[in-house]
Coordinates of C-alpha atoms in Angstrom, one line a residue:
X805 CA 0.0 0.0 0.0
X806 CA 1.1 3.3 -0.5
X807 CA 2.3 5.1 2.0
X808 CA 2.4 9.4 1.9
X809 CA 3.3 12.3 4.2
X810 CA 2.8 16.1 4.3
X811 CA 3.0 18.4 6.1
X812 CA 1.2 21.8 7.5
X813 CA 3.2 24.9 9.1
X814 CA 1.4 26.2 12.0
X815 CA 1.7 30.0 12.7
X816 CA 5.2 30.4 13.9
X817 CA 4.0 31.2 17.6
X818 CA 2.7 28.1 18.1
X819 CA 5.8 26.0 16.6
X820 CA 3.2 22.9 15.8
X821 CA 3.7 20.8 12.3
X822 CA 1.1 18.3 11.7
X823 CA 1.8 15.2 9.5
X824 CA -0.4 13.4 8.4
X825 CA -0.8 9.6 6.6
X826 CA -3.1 7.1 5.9
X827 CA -1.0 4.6 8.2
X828 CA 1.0 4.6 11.1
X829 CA 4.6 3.6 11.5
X830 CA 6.1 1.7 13.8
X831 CA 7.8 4.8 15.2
X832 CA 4.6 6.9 15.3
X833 CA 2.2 4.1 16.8
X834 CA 4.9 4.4 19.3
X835 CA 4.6 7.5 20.0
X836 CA 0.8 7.8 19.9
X837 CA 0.5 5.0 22.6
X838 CA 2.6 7.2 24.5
X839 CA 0.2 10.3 24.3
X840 CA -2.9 7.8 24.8
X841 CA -1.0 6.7 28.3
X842 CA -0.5 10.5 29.3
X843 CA -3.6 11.3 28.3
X844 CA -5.7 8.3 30.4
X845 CA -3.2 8.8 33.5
X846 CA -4.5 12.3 33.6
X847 CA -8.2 12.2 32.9
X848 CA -9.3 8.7 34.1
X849 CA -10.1 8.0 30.5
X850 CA -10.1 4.2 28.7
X851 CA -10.8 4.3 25.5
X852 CA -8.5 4.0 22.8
X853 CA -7.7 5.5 19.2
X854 CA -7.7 2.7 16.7
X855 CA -4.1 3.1 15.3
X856 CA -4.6 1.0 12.4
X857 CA -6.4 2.3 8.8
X858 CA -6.8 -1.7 8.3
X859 CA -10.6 -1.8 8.7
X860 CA -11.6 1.6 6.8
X861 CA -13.6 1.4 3.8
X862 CA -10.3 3.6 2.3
X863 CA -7.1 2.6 2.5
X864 CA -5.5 5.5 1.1
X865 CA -7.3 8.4 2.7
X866 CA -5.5 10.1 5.1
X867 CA -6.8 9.0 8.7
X868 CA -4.3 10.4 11.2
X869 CA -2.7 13.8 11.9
X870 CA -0.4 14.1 14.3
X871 CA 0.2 17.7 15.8
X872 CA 4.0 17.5 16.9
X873 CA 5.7 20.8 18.7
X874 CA 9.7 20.3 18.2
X875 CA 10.4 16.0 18.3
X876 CA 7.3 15.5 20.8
X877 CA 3.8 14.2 19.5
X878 CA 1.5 16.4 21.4
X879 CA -1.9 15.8 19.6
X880 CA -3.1 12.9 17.5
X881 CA -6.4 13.0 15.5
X882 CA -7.8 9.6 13.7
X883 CA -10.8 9.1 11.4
X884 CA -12.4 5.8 11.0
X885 CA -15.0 5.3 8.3
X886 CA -16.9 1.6 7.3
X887 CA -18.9 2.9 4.5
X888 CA -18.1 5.2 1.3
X889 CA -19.5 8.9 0.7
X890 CA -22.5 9.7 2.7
X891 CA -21.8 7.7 5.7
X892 CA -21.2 8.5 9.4
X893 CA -17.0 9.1 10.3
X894 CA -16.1 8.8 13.7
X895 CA -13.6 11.3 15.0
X896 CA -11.3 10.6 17.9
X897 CA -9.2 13.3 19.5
X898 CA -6.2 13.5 22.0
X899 CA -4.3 16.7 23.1
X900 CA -1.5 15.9 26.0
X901 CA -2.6 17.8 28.7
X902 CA 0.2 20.1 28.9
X903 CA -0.5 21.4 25.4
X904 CA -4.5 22.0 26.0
X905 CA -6.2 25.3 24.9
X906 CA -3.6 26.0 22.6
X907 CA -5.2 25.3 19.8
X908 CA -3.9 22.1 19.1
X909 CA -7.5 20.3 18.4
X910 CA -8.7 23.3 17.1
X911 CA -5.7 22.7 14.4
X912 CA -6.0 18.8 14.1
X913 CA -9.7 19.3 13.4
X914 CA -9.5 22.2 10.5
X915 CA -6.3 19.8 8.9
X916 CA -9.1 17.0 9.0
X917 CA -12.4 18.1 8.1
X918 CA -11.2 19.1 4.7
X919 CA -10.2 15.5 4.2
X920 CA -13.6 14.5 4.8
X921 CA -15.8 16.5 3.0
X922 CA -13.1 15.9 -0.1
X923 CA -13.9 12.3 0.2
X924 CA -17.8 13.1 0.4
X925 CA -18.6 12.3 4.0
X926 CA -20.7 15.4 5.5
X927 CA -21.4 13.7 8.8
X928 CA -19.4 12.9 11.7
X929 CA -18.9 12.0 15.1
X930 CA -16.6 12.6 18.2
X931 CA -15.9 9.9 20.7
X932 CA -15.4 10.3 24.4
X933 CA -16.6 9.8 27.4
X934 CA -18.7 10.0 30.2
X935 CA -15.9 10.5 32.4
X936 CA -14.3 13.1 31.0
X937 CA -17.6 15.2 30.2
X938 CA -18.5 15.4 33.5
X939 CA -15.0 16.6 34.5
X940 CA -15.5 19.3 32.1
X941 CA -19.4 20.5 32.5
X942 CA -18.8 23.3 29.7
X943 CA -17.3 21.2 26.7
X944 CA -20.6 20.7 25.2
X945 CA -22.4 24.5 25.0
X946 CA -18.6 25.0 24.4
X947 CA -17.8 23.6 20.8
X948 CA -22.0 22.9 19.8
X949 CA -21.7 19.1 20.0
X950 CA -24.9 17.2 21.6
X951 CA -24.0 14.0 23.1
X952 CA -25.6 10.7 21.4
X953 CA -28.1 9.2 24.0
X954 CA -27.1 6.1 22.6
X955 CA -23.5 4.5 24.4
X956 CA -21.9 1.7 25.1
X957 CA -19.6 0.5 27.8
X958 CA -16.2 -0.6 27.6
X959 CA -15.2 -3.8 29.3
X960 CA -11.8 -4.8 30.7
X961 CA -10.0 -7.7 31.9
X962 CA -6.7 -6.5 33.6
X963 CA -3.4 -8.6 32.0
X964 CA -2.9 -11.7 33.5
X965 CA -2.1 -15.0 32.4
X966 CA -5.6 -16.7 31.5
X967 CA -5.9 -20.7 31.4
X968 CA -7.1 -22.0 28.7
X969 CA -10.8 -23.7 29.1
X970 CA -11.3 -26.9 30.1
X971 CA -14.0 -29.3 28.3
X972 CA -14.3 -26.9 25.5
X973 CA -17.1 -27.5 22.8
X974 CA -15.5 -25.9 20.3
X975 CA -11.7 -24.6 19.3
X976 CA -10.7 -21.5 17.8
X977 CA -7.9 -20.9 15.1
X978 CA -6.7 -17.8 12.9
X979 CA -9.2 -17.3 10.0
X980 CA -8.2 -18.1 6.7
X981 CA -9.2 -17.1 3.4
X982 CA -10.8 -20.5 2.3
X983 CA -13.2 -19.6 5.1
X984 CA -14.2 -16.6 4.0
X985 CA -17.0 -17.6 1.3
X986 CA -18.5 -19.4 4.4
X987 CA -18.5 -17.2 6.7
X988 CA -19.7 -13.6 5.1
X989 CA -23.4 -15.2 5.6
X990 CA -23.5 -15.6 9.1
X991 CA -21.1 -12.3 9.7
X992 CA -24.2 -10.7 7.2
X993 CA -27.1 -11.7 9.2
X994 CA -24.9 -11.1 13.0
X995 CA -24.4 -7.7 11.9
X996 CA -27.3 -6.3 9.6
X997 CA -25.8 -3.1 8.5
X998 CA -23.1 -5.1 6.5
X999 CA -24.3 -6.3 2.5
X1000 CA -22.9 -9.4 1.3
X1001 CA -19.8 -7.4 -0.7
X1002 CA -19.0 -5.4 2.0
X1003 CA -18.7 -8.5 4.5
X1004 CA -16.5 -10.6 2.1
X1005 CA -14.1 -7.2 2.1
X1006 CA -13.7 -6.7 5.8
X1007 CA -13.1 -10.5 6.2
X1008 CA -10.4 -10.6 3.7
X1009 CA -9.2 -7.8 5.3
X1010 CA -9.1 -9.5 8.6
X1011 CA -7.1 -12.2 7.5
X1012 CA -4.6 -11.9 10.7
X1013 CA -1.5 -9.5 10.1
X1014 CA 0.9 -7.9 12.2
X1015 CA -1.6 -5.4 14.1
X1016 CA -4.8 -7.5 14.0
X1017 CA -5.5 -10.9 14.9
X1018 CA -8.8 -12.6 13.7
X1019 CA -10.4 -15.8 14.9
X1020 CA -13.1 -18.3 14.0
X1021 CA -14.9 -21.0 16.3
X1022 CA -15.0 -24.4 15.0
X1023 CA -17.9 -26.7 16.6
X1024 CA -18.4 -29.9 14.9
X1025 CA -15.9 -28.8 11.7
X1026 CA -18.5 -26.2 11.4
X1027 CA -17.7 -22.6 11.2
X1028 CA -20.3 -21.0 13.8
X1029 CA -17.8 -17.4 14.7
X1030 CA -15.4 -15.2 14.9
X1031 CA -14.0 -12.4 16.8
X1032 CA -11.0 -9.9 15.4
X1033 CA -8.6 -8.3 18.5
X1034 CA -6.5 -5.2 17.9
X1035 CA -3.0 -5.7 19.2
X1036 CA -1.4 -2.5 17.9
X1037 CA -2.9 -0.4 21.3
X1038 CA -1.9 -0.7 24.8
X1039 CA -4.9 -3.1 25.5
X1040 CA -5.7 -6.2 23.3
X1041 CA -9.1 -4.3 21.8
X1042 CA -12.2 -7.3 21.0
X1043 CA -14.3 -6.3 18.0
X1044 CA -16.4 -8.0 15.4
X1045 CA -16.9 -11.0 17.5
X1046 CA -20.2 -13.0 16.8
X1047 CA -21.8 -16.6 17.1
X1048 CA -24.3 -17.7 14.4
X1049 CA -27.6 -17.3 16.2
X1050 CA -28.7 -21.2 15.9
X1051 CA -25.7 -21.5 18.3
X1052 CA -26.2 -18.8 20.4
X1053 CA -27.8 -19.5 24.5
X1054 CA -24.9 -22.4 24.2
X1055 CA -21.9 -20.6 26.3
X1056 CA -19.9 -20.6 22.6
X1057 CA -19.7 -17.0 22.7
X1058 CA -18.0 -16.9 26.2
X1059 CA -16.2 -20.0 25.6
X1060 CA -14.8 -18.3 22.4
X1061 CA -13.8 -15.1 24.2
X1062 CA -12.1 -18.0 27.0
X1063 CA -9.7 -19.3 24.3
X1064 CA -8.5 -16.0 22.5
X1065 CA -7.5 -14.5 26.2
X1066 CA -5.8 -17.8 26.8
X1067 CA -3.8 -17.5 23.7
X1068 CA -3.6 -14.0 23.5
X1069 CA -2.2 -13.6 27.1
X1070 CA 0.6 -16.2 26.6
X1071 CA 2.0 -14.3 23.8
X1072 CA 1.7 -10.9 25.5
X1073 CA 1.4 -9.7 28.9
X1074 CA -1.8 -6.7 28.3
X1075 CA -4.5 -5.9 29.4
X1076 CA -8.1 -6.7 27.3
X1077 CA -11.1 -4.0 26.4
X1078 CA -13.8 -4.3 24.3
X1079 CA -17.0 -2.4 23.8
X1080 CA -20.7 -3.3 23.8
X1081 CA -23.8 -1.2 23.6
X1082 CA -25.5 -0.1 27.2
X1083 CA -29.0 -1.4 26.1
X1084 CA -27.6 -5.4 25.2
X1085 CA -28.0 -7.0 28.5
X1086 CA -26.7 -10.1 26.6
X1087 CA -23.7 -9.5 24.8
X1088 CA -22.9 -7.8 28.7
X1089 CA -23.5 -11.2 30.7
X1090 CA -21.1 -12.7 27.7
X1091 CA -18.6 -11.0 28.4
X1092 CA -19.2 -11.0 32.0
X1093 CA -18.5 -14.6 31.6
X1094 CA -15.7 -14.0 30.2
X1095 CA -14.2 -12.2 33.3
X1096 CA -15.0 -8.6 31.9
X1097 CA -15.9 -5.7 34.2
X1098 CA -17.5 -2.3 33.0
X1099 CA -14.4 0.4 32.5
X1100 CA -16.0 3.2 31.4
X1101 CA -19.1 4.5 29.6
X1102 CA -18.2 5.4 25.5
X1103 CA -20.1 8.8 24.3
X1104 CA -20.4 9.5 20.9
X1105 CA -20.6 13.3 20.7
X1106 CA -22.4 14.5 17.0
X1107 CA -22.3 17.5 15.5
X1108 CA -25.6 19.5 14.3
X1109 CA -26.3 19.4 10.8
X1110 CA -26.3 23.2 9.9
X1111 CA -22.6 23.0 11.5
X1112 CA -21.6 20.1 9.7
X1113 CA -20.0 22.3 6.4

């Protein structure tokens, strides 16, 4: 894939460049998982940037700027989009918390939003949380946003060396791409947003790389789901994980979840999050199986139309 950098000069006051790519290097996922640490140690926060482009619906769009004063990386700005033009983007921003109200998000967001609307999407949204609004009461009448009523909780298990389960039903194993053709039914009807073509692309996507890791669930030599985990953050991140629902009420889900910490924590000593929607009480007691606890509640901050261009 082709990888590009530019650059924009802040006003020479503020001695700020921002760079931005469609993909992270090793050196700048580095240092943006240093400015994600800074930032939670200092506002109680959780949730994570994704610092991968491997899931957007374009791999060449640029979808992070980094705001850098001198060497140090002192802001970070991603954009993740599933769909093409017209769709929603989600927005997440960091500033360190020695470099706030200096007009370093202010900066992020007028490099970004030009990117957006270039690429035709006209709607997005800003992730935070619950947490960190209520620390700040005046954030929200400050820059116009109105918080979602809709949010979801992320769950943790702290890093620790998990056993792997006894009297499984099932196994998991990395997904391959001769499983693909079977599996973009069941990941269609799981997730009904998703047609059949844009399934088939995010699976073959998924097949596991050095930043994501994707499994499937094998009951009976059957293929009955899958779960992909981020590795690239500071916390092994859960996403996309289903069961086919005439296997679902069986424990599969939990016993899936069971295996991939087992694995997962014998190759690497971190902690696990993942994030499920407040209102589904049954994906919750899953992963409350699973050893999860509720970390923190995930708002999704949207901007008013009429302020949207």
């Amino acid at each position: 894939m082709l990888q590009y950098t530019y650059q924009f000069l802040m006003e020479a006051s503020t001695r700020m460049t921002i760079t931005i790519v469609p993909n992270l290097s090793a050196a700048q996922r580095a240092a943006a998982n240093q400015l994600v640490a800074a930032v939670e140690a200092h506002d109680h926060t959780y949730r994570e940037p994704y610092l991968s482009n491997q899931f957007n619906f374009s791999l060449t769009m640029p979808s992070f700027f980094l705001a850098y004063r001198a060497d140090q990386l002192i802001g970070l700005l991603s954009l993740y989009t599933d769909g093409g033009a017209g769709t929603m983007a989600d927005v997440f921003v960091l500033v360190h918390p020695e470099c706030r109200r200096q007009g370093v998000a202010t900066a992020l967001w007028q490099a970004a939003k030009p990117v957006l609307l270039a690429d035709g999407y006209t709607e997005w949204e800003f992730i935070t949380e619950q947490v960190f609004l209520a620390d700040y009461p005046e954030f929200l009448a400050r820059t116009g946003l109105q918080a979602d009523p809709e949010t979801e909780y992320q769950m943790a298990a702290a890093a620790a060396q998990f056993p792997m389960p006894k009297q499984s039903p099932g196994r998991i194993r990395p997904l391959r791409a001769a499983d693909v053709a079977a599996l973009v039914p069941l990941y269609t009807a799981a997730f009904a947003d998703q047609t059949p073509a844009a399934a088939r692309n995010y699976l073959m996507r998924a097949i596991p790389d050095d930043q994501t890791l994707t499994y499937v669930y094998v009951l009976n030599q059957q293929l009955v789901g899958s779960c992909a985990v981020d590795i690239s953050g500071v916390s092994d991140y859960f996403f996309s994980l289903f069961i086919s629902a005439d296997y679902q009420n069986q424990g599969l889900g939990t016993d899936m979840v069971r295996q991939i910490m087992a694995v997962r924590s014998a190759a690497a000593p971190k902690a696990f999050t993942l994030g499920v929607e407040t209102n589904n009480p049954a994906a919750l007691h899953v992963y409350a199986n699973a050893g999860f606890k509720k970390q923190t509640e995930v708002v999704y901050l949207i901007c008013p139309k009429k302020n949207n261009h």
